mmCIF file of C-alpha atoms in Angstrom:
data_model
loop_
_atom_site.group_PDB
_atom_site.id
_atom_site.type_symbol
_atom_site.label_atom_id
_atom_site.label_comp_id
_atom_site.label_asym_id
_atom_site.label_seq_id
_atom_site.Cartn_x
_atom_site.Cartn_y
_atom_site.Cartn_z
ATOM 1 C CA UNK A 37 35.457 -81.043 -210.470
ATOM 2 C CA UNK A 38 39.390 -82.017 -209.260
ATOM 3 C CA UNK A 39 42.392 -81.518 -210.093
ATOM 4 C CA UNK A 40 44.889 -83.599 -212.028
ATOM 5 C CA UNK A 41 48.640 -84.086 -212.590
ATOM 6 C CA UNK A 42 51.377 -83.411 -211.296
ATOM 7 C CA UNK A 43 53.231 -80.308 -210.246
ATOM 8 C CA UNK A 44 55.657 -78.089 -212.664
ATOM 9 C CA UNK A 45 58.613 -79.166 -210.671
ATOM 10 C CA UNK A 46 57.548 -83.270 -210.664
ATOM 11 C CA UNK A 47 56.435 -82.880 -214.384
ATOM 12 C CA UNK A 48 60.240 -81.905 -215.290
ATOM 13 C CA UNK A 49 61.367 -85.069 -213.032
ATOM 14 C CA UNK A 50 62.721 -87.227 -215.879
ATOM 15 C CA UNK A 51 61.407 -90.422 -214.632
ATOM 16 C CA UNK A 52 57.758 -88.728 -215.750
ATOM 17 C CA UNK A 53 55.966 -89.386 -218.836
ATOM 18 C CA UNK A 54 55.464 -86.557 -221.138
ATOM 19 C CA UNK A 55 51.277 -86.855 -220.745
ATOM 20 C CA UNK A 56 51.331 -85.879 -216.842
ATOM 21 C CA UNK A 57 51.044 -82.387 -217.379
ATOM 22 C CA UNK A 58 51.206 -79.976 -215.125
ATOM 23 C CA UNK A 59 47.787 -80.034 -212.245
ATOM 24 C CA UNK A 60 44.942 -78.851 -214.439
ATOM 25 C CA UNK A 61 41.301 -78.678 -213.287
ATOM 26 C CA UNK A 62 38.952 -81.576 -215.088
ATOM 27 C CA UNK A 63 35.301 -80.987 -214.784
ATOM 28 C CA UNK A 64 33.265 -84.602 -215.019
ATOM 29 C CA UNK A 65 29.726 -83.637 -216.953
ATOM 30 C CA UNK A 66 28.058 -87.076 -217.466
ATOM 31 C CA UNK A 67 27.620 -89.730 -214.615
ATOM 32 C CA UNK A 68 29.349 -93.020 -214.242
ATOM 33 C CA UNK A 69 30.062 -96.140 -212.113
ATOM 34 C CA UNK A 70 33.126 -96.778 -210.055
ATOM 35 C CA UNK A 71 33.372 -100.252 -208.232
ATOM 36 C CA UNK A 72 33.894 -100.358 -204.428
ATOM 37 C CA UNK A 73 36.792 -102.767 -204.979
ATOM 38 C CA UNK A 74 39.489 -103.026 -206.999
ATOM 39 C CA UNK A 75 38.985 -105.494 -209.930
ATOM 40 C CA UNK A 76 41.478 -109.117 -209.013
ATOM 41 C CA UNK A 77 43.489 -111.280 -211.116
ATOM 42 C CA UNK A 78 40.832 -114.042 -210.641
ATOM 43 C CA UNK A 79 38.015 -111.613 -211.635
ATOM 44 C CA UNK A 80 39.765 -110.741 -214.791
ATOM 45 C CA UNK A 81 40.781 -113.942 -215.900
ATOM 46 C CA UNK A 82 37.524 -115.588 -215.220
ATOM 47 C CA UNK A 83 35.501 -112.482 -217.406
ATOM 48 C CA UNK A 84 38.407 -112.004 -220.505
ATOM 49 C CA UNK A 85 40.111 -115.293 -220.336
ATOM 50 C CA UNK A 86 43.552 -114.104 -219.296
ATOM 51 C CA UNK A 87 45.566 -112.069 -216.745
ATOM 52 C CA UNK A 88 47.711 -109.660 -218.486
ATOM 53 C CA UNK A 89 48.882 -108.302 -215.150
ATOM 54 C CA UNK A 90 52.883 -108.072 -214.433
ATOM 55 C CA UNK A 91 52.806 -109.179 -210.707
ATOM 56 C CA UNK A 92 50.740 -111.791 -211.153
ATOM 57 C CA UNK A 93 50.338 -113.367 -207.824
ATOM 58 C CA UNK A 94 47.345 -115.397 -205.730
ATOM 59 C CA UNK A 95 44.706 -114.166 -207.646
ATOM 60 C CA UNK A 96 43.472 -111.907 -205.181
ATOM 61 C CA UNK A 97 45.752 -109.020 -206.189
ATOM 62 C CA UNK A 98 44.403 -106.147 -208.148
ATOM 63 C CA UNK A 99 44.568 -106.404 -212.530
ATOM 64 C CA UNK A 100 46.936 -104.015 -213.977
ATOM 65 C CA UNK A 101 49.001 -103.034 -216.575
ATOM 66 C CA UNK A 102 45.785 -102.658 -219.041
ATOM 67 C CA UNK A 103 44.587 -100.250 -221.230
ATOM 68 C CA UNK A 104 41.773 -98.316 -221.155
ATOM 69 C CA UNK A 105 39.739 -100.170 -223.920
ATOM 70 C CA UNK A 106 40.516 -103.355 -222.163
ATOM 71 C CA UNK A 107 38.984 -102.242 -219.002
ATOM 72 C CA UNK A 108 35.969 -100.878 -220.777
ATOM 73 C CA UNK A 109 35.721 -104.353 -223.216
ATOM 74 C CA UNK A 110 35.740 -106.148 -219.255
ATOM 75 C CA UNK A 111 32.826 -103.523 -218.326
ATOM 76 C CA UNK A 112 30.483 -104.975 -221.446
ATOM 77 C CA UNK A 113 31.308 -107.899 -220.399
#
């Protein structure tokens, strides 16, 4: 169990997007993995052909600006 989002006052902060809702408690039922290490450019590219990160850089910096499915497409892969 944790707790997630953000406060009442930060979720009125107009730079916020309308899904961080105030801090609600999320209770995780099934298992799953989480890696040690943040997934690189270089990993990425080299499993889904691409690097659809915004600051692309060496490599060695982490992937982001992906969605959800696309991280769990990279997973089954």
């Amino acid at each position: 169990k944790f707790f997630m989002g953000g406060t009442l006052k930060e979720t009125r902060d107009r730079n916020r997007f309308e899904d961080e809702r105030p801090r609600h408690q999320v209770t995780v039922k099934d298992p799953f993995w989480l890696g040690a290490y943040q997934v690189t450019q270089a990993q990425w590219r080299k499993v889904m052909g691409r690097n659809p990160s915004e600051f692309k850089g060496d490599g060695q910096r982490p992937v982001e600006s992906i969605t959800w499915h696309q991280a769990s497409q990279f997973a089954a892969r």
